[in-house]
mmCIF file of C-alpha atoms in Angstrom:
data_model
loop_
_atom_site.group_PDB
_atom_site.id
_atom_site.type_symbol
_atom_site.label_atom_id
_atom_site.label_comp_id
_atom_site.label_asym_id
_atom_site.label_seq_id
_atom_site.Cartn_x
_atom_site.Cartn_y
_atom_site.Cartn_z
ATOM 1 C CA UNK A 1155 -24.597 -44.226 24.011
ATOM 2 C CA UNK A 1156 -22.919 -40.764 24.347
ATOM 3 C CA UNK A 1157 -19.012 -42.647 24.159
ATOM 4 C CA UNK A 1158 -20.672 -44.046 21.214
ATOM 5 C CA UNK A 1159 -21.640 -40.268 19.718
ATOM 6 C CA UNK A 1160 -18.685 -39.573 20.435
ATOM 7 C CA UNK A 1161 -16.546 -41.944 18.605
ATOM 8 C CA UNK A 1162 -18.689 -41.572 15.805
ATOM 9 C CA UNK A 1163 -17.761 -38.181 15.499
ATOM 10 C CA UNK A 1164 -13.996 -38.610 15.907
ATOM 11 C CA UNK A 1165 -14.299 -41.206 12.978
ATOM 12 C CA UNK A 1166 -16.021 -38.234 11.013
ATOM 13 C CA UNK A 1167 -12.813 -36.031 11.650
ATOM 14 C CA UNK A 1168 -10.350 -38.820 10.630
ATOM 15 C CA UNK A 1169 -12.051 -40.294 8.150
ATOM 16 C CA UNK A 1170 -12.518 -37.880 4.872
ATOM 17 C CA UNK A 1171 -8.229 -37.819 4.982
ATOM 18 C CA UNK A 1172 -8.034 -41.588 4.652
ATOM 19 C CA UNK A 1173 -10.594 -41.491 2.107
ATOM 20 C CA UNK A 1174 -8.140 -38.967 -0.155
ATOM 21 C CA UNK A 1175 -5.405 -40.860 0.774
ATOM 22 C CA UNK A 1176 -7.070 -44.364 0.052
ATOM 23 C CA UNK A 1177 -7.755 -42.653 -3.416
ATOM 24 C CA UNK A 1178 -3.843 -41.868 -4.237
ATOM 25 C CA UNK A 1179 -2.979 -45.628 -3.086
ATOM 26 C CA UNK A 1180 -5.756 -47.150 -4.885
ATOM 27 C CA UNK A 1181 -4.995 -45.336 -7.987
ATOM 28 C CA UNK A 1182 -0.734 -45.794 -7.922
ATOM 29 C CA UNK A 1183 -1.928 -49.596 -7.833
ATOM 30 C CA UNK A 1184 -4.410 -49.638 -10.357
ATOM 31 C CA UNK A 1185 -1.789 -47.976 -12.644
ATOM 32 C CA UNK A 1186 1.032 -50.520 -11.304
ATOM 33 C CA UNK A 1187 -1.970 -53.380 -12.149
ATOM 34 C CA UNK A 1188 -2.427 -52.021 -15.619
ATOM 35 C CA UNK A 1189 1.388 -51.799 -16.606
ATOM 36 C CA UNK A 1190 2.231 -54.918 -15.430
ATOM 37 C CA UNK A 1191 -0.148 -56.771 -17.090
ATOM 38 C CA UNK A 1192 0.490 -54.759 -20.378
ATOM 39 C CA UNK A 1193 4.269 -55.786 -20.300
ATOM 40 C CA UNK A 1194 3.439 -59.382 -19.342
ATOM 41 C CA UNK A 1195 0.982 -59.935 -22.430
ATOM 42 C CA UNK A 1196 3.909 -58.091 -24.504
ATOM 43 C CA UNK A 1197 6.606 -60.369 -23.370
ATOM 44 C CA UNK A 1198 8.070 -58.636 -20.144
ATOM 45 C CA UNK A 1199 8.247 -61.612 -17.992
ATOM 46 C CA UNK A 1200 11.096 -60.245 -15.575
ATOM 47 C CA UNK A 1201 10.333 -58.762 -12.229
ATOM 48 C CA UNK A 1202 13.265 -56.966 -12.305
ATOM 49 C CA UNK A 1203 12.784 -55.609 -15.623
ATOM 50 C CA UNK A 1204 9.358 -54.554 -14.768
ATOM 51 C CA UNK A 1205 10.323 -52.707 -11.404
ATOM 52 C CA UNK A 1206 12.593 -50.741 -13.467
ATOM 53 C CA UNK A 1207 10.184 -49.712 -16.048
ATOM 54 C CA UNK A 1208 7.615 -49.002 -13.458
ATOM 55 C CA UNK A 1209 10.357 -46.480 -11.625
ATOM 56 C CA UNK A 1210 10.692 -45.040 -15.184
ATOM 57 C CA UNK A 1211 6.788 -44.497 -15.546
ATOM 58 C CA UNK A 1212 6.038 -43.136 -11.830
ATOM 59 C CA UNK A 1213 8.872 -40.999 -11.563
ATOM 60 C CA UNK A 1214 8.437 -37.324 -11.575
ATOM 61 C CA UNK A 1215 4.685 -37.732 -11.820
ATOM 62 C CA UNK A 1216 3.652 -37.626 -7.997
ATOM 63 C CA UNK A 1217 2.148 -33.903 -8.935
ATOM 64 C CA UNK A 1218 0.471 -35.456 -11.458
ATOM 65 C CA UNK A 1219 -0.827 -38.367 -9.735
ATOM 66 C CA UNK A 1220 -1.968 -36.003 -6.830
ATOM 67 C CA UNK A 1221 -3.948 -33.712 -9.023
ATOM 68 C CA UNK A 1222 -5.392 -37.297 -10.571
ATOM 69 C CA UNK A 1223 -6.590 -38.511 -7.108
ATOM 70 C CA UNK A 1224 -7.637 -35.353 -5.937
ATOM 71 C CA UNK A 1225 -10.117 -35.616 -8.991
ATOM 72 C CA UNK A 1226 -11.335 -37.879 -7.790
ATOM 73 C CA UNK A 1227 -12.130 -37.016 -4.244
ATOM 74 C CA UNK A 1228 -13.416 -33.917 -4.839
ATOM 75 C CA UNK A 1229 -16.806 -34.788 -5.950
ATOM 76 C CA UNK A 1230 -17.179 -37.286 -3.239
ATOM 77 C CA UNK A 1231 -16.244 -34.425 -0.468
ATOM 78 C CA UNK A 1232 -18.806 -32.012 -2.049
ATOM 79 C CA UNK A 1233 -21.752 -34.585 -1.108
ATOM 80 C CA UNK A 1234 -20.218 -35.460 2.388
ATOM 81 C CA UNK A 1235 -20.570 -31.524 3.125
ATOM 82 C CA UNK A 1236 -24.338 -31.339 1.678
ATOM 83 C CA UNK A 1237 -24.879 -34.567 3.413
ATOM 84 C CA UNK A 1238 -23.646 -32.622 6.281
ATOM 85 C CA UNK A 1239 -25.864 -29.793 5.911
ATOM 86 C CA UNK A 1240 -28.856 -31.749 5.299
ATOM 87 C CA UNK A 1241 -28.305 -33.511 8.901
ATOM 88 C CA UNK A 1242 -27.890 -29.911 10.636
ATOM 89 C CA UNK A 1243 -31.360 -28.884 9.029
ATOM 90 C CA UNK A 1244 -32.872 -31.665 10.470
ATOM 91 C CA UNK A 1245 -31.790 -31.009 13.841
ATOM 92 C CA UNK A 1246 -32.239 -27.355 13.283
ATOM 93 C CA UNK A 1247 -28.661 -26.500 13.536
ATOM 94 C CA UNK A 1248 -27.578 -25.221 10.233
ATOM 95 C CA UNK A 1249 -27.443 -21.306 9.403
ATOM 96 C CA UNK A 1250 -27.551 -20.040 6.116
ATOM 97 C CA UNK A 1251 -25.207 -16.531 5.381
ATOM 98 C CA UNK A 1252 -25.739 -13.865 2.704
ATOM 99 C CA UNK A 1253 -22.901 -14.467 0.263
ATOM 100 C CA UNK A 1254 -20.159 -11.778 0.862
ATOM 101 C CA UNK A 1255 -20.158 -9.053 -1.972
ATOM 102 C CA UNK A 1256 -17.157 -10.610 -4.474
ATOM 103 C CA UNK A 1257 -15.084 -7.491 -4.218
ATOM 104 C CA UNK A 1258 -14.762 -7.805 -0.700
ATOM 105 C CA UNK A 1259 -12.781 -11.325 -2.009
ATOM 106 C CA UNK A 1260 -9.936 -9.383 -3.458
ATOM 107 C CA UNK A 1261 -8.676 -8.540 0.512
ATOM 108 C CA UNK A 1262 -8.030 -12.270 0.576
ATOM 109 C CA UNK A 1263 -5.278 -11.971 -2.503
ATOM 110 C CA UNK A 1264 -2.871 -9.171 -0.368
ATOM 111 C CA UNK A 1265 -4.299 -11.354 3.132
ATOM 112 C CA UNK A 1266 -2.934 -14.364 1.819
ATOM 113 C CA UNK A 1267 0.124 -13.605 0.226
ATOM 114 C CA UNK A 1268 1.393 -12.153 3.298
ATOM 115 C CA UNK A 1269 0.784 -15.052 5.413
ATOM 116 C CA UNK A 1270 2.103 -16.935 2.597
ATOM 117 C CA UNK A 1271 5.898 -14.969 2.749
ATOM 118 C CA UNK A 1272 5.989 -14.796 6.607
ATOM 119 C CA UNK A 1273 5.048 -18.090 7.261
ATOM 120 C CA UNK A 1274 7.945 -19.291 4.929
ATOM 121 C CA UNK A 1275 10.319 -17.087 6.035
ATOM 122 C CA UNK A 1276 9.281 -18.420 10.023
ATOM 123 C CA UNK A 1277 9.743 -21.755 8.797
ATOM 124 C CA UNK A 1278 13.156 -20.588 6.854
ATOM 125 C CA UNK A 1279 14.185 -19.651 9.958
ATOM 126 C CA UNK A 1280 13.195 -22.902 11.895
ATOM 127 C CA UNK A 1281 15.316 -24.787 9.569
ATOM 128 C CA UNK A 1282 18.489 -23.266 10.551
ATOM 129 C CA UNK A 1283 18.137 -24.805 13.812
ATOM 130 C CA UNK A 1284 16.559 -28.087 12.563
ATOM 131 C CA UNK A 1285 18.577 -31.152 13.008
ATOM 132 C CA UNK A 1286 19.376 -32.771 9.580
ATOM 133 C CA UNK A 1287 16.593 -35.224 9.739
ATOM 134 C CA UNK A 1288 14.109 -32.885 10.037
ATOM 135 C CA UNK A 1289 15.485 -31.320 7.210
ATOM 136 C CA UNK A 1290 16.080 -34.502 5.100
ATOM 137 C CA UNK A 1291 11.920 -35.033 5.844
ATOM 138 C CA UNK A 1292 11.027 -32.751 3.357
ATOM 139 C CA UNK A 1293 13.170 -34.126 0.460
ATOM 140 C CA UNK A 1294 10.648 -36.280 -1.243
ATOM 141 C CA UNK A 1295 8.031 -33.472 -1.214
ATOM 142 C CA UNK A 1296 10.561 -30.853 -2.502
ATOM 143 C CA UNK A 1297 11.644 -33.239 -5.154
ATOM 144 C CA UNK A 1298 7.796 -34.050 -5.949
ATOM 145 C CA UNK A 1299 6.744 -30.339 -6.143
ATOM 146 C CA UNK A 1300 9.842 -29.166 -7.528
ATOM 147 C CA UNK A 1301 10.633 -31.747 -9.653
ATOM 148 C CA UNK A 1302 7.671 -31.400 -12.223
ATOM 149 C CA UNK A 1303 7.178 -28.655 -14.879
ATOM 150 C CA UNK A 1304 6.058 -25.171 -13.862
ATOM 151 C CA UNK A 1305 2.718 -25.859 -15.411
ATOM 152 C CA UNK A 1306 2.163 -28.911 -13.856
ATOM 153 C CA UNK A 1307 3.481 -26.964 -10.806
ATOM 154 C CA UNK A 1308 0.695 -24.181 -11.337
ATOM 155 C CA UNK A 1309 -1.791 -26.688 -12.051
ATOM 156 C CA UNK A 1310 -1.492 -29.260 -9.644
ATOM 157 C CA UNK A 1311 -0.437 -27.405 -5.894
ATOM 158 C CA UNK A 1312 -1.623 -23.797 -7.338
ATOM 159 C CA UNK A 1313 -5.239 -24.552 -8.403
ATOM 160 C CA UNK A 1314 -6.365 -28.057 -7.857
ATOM 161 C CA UNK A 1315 -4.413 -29.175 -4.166
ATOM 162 C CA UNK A 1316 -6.459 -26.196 -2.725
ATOM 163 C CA UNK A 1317 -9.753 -27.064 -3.623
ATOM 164 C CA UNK A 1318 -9.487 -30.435 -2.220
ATOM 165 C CA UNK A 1319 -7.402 -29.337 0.792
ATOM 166 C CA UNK A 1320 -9.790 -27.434 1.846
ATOM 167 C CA UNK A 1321 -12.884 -29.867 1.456
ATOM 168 C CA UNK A 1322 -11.241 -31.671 3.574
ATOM 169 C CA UNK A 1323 -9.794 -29.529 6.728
ATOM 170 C CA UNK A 1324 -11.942 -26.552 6.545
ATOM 171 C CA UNK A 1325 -15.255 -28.266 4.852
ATOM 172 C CA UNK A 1326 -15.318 -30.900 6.455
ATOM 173 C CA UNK A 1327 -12.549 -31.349 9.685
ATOM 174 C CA UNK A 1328 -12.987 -27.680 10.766
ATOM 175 C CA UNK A 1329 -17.025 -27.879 10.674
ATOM 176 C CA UNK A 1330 -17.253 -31.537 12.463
ATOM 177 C CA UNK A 1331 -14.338 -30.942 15.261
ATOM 178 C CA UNK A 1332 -17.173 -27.438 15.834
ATOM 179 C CA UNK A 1333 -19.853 -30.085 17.097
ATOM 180 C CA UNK A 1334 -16.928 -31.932 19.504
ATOM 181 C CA UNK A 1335 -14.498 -28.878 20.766
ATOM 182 C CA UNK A 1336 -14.938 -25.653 20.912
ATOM 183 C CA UNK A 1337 -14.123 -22.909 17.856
ATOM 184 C CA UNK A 1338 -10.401 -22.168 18.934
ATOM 185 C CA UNK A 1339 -9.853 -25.845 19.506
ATOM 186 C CA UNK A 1340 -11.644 -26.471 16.050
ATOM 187 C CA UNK A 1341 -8.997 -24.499 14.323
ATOM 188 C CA UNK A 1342 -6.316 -25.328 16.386
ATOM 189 C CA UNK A 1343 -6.773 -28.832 15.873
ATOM 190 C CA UNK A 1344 -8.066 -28.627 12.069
ATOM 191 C CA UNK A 1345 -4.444 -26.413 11.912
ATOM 192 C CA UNK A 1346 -2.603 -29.353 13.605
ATOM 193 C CA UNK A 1347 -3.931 -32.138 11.415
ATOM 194 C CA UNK A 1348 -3.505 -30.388 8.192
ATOM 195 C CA UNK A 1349 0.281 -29.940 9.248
ATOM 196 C CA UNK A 1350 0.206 -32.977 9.769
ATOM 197 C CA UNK A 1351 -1.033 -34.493 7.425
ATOM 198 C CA UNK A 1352 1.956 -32.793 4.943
ATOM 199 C CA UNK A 1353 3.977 -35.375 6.618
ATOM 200 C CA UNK A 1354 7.375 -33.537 6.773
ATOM 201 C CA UNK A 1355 8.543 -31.053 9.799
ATOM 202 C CA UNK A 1356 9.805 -28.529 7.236
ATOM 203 C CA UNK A 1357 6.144 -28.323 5.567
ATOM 204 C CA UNK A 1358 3.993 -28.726 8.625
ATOM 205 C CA UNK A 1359 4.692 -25.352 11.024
ATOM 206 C CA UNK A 1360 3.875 -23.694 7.238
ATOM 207 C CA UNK A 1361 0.921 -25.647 6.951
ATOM 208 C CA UNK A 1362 -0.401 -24.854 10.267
ATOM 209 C CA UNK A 1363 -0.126 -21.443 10.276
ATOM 210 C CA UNK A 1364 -2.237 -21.416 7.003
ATOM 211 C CA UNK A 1365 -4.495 -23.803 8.277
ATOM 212 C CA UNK A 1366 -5.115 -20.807 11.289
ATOM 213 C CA UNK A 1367 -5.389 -18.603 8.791
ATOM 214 C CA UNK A 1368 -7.855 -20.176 6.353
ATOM 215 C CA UNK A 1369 -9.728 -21.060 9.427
ATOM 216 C CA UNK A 1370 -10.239 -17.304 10.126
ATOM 217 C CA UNK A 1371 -11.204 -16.260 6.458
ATOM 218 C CA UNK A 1372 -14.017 -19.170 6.595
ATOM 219 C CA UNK A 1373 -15.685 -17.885 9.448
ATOM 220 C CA UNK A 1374 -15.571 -14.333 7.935
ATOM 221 C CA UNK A 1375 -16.705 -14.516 4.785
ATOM 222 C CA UNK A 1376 -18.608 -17.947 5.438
ATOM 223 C CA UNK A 1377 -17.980 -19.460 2.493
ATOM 224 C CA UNK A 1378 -15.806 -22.327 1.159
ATOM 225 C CA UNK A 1379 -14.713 -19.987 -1.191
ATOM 226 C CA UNK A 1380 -12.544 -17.811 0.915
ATOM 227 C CA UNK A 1381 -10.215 -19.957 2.177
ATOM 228 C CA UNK A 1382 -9.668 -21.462 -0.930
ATOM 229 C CA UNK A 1383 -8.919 -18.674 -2.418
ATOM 230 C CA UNK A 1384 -6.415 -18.056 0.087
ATOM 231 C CA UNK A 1385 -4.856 -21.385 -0.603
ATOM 232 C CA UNK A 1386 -4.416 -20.730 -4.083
ATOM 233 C CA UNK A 1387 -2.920 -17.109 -3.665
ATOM 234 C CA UNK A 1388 -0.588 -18.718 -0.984
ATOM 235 C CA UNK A 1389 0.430 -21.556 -3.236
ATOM 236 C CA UNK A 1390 0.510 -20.092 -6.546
ATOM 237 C CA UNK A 1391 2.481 -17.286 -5.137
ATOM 238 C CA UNK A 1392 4.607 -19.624 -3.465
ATOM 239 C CA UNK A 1393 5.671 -21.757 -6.629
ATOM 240 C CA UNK A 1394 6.086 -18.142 -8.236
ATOM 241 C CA UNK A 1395 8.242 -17.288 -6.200
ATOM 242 C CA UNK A 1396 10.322 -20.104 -6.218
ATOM 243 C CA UNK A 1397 10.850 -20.040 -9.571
ATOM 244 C CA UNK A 1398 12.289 -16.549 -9.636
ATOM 245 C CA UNK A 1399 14.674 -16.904 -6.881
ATOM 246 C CA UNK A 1400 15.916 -20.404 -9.052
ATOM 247 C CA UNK A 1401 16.651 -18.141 -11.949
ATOM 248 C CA UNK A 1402 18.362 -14.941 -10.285
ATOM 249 C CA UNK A 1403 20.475 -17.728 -8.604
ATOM 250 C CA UNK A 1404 20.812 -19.267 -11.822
ATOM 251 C CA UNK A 1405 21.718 -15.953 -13.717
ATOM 252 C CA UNK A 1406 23.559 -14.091 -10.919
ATOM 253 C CA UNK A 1407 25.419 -17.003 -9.402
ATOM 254 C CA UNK A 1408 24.468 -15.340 -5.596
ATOM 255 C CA UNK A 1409 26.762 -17.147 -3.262
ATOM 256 C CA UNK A 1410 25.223 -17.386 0.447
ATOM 257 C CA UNK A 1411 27.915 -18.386 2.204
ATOM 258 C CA UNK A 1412 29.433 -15.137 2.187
ATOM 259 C CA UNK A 1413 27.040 -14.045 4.956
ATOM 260 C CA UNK A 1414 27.275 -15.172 8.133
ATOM 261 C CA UNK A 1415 24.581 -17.099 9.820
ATOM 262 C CA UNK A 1416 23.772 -13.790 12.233
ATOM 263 C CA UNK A 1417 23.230 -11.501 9.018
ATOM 264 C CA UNK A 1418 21.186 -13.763 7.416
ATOM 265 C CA UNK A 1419 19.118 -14.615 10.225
ATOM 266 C CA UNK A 1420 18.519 -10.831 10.759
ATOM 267 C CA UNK A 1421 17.504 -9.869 7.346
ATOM 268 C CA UNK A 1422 15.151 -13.214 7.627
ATOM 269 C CA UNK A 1423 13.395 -12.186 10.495
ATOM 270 C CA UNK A 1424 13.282 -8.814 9.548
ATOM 271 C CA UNK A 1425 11.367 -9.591 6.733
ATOM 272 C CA UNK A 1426 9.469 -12.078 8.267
ATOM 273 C CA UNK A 1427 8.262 -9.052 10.715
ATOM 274 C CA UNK A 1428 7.412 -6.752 8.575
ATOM 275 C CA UNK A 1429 5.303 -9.069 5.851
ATOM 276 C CA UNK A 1430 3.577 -10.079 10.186
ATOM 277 C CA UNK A 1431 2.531 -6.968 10.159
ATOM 278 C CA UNK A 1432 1.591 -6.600 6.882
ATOM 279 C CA UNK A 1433 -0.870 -9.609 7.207
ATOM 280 C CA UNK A 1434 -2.565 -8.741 10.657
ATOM 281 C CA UNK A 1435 -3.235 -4.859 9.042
ATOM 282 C CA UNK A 1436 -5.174 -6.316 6.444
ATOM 283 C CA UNK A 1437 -6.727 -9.149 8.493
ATOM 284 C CA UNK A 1438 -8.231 -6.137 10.589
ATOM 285 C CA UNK A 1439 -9.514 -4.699 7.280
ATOM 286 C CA UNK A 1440 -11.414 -7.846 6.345
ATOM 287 C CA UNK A 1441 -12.382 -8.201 10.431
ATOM 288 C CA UNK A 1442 -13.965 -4.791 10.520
ATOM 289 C CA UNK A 1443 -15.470 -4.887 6.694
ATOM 290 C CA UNK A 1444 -16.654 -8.253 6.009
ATOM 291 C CA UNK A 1445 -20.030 -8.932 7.848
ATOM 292 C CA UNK A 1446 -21.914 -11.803 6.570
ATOM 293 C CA UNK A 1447 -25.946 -11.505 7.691
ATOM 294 C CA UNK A 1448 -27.770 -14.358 8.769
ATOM 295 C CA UNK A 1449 -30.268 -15.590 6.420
ATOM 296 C CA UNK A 1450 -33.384 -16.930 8.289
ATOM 297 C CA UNK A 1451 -34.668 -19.213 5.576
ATOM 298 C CA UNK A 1452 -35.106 -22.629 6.214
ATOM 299 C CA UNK A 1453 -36.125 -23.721 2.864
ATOM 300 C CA UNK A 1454 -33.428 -23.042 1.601
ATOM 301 C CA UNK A 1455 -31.785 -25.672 -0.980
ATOM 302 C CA UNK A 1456 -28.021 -26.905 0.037
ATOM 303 C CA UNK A 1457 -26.653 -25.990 -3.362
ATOM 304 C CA UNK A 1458 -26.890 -22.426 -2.534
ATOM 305 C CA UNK A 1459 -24.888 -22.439 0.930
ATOM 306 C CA UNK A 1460 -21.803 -22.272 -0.902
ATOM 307 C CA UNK A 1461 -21.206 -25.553 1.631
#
């Protein structure tokens, strides 16, 4: 009986990714289903033919198609968590928090964005001593993220990738690995799967560094809220970013190969240090200023948990 707990609970870690996954399949094919049978019934016979339009429809919409699925799977996360919170009030388990005053929210923005630019330039500096298929993994997700418009850009991996993110590895993974492992081996392995899950070495070290990080904002401000706030600043920020550097490089024609591996490298890591820093000062600020009280009210209603 306890194996079988136990299993049961390591299906309730694995299962709300398969679920979002399951929804991005399930939708590509619907679309494919819909397509094909529209060209069919107007005359498109060819398999060929059709393969080629179907490249034509698909391609450069993955962002779009994410957001779509993600849409979708929101809602359904939102009543796995209350479901999840009703089962801890039955077995007496669950603790309700004072919501955080919202200013203290704005030390997430500077908290986050920090992470955000050392993280990256960590991972910038992994890749110079990546072997080329590591680096080749993160092609299709470049080209995915990169490849739509700005908006779509904003949209898509700045507001709504976030959200269900973190449903899934904070609201849900984080929370259920707590009743297996643990706290540090909660985040450490919520961290893990969520790097994972990006399924490219270039994104995952990234991801699991945030993953740490939104892990630690959660259990401050205990809220959903704060970590995906985080996410957002991170990503939006990110894309922002991005898009800058693409049009000095554009406009200024800034040729890297000037500078030798060793300068670059230093100025890298240089920067990477100081945004460290930057990050743990104002993770102390929120550590030392952020105290969420218990509320000892066990009537209350699971809508007002903030989950």
């Amino acid at each position: 009986m306890k194996s079988t707990g136990l299993v049961k609970k390591i299906w309730g870690v694995i299962y709300p990714m398969l679920i979002y996954l399951g929804i991005q399949i399930l939708l590509i094919n619907v679309i494919q289903t819909v397509c094909t049978a529209y060209w069919y019934l107007n005359g498109i016979s060819s398999m060929e033919e059709i393969r080629s339009l179907m490249v034509q429809v698909l391609s450069g919409k993955e962002l779009i198609l994410t957001m779509m699925s993600a849409a979708i799977t929101i809602p359904i996360l939102i009543i796995f968590m209350k479901r999840d919170i009703e089962h801890k009030k039955a077995a007496d388990t669950f603790k309700k928090y004072e919501l955080s005053n919202k200013w203290l929210y704005l030390f997430i923005l500077p908290f986050g964005f920090f992470n955000m630019e050392w993280a990256n330039m960590f991972v910038s500096v992994l890749q110079m001593f990546m072997p080329k298929f590591m680096i080749d993994s993160y092609s299709g997700a470049q080209n995915a993220i990169y490849g739509s418009s700005l908006a779509v850009q904003f949209l898509a991996a700045g507001f709504v990738a976030p959200v269900v993110e973190e449903l899934i590895f904070r609201g849900l993974i984080y929370k259920r690995l707590k009743d297996i492992v643990n706290i540090k081996w909660a985040a450490i392995l919520s961290a893990v799967l969520f790097g994972v899950f990006h399924g490219n070495w270039v994104q995952a070290p990234y991801a699991v560094i945030i993953g740490l990080v939104a892990v630690f904002v959660y259990e401050k401000y205990k809220s959903i809220a704060a970590p995906i706030l985080l996410h957002m600043t991170a990503n939006i920020a990110s894309i922002g970013i991005s898009y800058l550097a693409q049009k000095i490089n554009e406009t200024q024609n800034i040729n890297t190969q000037q500078f030798s591996d060793w300068y670059i490298l230093k100025a890298i890591s240089t920067s990477m240090l100081t945004f460290l820093v930057l990050a743990v000062i104002t993770g102390i600020i929120i550590n030392k200023i952020v105290k969420p009280k218990e509320v000892g009210d066990e009537n209350i209603d699971s809508s007002d948990s903030m989950l």
